Amino acid sequence: MRFVQDIPHPHFRIGLYAWNSKYIVKIEAGPYEQTYKISEMDITEPDEVPAMLDDLFLERVANRFRDMDQDWQETGERNGVM
């Protein structure tokens, strides 16, 4: 996997990578990660990717991270780990 660029954001670490004819967007928050794959055939330049990360999309990403954290906490509690 080849690193292309960091995409600045105040709350998430966002990295853009290229691999196997796809662009891969990795969004990290604490111990959680979301990955999105985009075919290189769908985007002509990697500079187009940051424009796709609009406010609505990133708000949904944040909600998904909250859900992931809640799921993780709940399974830990159910199984006596946390």
Short mmCIF file of C-alpha atoms in Angstrom, two decimals:
data_model
loop_
_atom_site.label_atom_id
_atom_site.label_comp_id
_atom_site.label_asym_id
_atom_site.label_seq_id
_atom_site.Cartn_x
_atom_site.Cartn_y
_atom_site.Cartn_z
CA MET A 1 0.00 0.00 0.00
CA ARG A 2 1.43 3.37 -1.02
CA PHE A 3 0.81 6.48 1.08
CA VAL A 4 -0.55 9.37 -1.01
CA GLN A 5 -1.35 12.14 1.47
CA ASP A 6 -2.70 13.15 4.86
CA ILE A 7 -6.02 14.96 4.81
CA PRO A 8 -6.13 17.47 7.68
CA HIS A 9 -9.06 17.29 10.09
CA PRO A 10 -9.38 18.59 13.68
CA HIS A 11 -10.91 15.38 15.13
CA PHE A 12 -9.83 12.49 12.93
CA ARG A 13 -6.63 11.23 11.43
CA ILE A 14 -7.36 10.80 7.72
CA GLY A 15 -4.92 9.18 5.33
CA LEU A 16 -5.20 8.53 1.62
CA TYR A 17 -3.46 5.49 0.17
CA ALA A 18 -3.25 3.78 -3.20
CA TRP A 19 -3.32 0.01 -3.55
CA ASN A 20 -4.49 -2.54 -6.08
CA SER A 21 -6.10 0.02 -8.44
CA LYS A 22 -8.01 1.63 -5.57
CA TYR A 23 -7.71 4.70 -3.42
CA ILE A 24 -8.15 3.83 0.23
CA VAL A 25 -9.35 6.44 2.72
CA LYS A 26 -8.50 5.50 6.30
CA ILE A 27 -10.22 7.54 9.00
CA GLU A 28 -9.05 6.94 12.56
CA ALA A 29 -10.38 8.09 15.92
CA GLY A 30 -8.75 6.64 19.02
CA PRO A 31 -8.74 2.83 18.77
CA TYR A 32 -11.27 2.77 15.91
CA GLU A 33 -10.82 2.94 12.17
CA GLN A 34 -13.12 3.24 9.16
CA THR A 35 -11.86 2.40 5.68
CA TYR A 36 -13.40 3.37 2.35
CA LYS A 37 -12.19 2.05 -1.00
CA ILE A 38 -12.66 3.96 -4.25
CA SER A 39 -11.79 2.53 -7.63
CA GLU A 40 -9.14 4.52 -9.49
CA MET A 41 -11.51 4.27 -12.46
CA ASP A 42 -14.10 6.39 -10.57
CA ILE A 43 -11.72 9.25 -9.71
CA THR A 44 -9.27 10.80 -12.12
CA GLU A 45 -7.01 12.45 -9.52
CA PRO A 46 -6.40 11.71 -5.83
CA ASP A 47 -6.94 15.44 -5.12
CA GLU A 48 -10.66 14.83 -5.72
CA VAL A 49 -10.96 12.63 -2.64
CA PRO A 50 -10.80 15.37 0.04
CA ALA A 51 -13.76 17.11 -1.64
CA MET A 52 -15.82 13.97 -1.05
CA LEU A 53 -15.23 14.27 2.71
CA ASP A 54 -17.87 16.94 3.20
CA ASP A 55 -19.50 17.95 6.50
CA LEU A 56 -22.45 15.56 6.19
CA PHE A 57 -20.20 12.59 5.41
CA LEU A 58 -17.86 13.36 8.32
CA GLU A 59 -20.80 13.87 10.69
CA ARG A 60 -21.97 10.36 9.80
CA VAL A 61 -18.44 9.06 10.28
CA ALA A 62 -18.43 10.60 13.79
CA ASN A 63 -21.80 8.98 14.55
CA ARG A 64 -20.48 5.63 13.36
CA PHE A 65 -17.43 6.00 15.63
CA ARG A 66 -19.75 6.69 18.58
CA ASP A 67 -21.77 3.57 17.71
CA MET A 68 -18.58 1.52 17.41
CA ASP A 69 -17.44 2.70 20.84
CA GLN A 70 -20.82 1.96 22.40
CA ASP A 71 -20.87 -1.54 20.86
CA TRP A 72 -17.35 -2.22 22.12
CA GLN A 73 -18.15 -1.01 25.64
CA GLU A 74 -21.36 -3.04 25.77
CA THR A 75 -19.71 -6.29 24.66
CA GLY A 76 -16.97 -5.73 27.22
CA GLU A 77 -19.54 -5.27 29.97
CA ARG A 78 -21.62 -8.28 28.86
CA ASN A 79 -18.58 -10.49 28.89
CA GLY A 80 -17.07 -9.16 32.10
CA VAL A 81 -13.99 -7.76 30.40
CA MET A 82 -14.54 -4.05 31.07
#
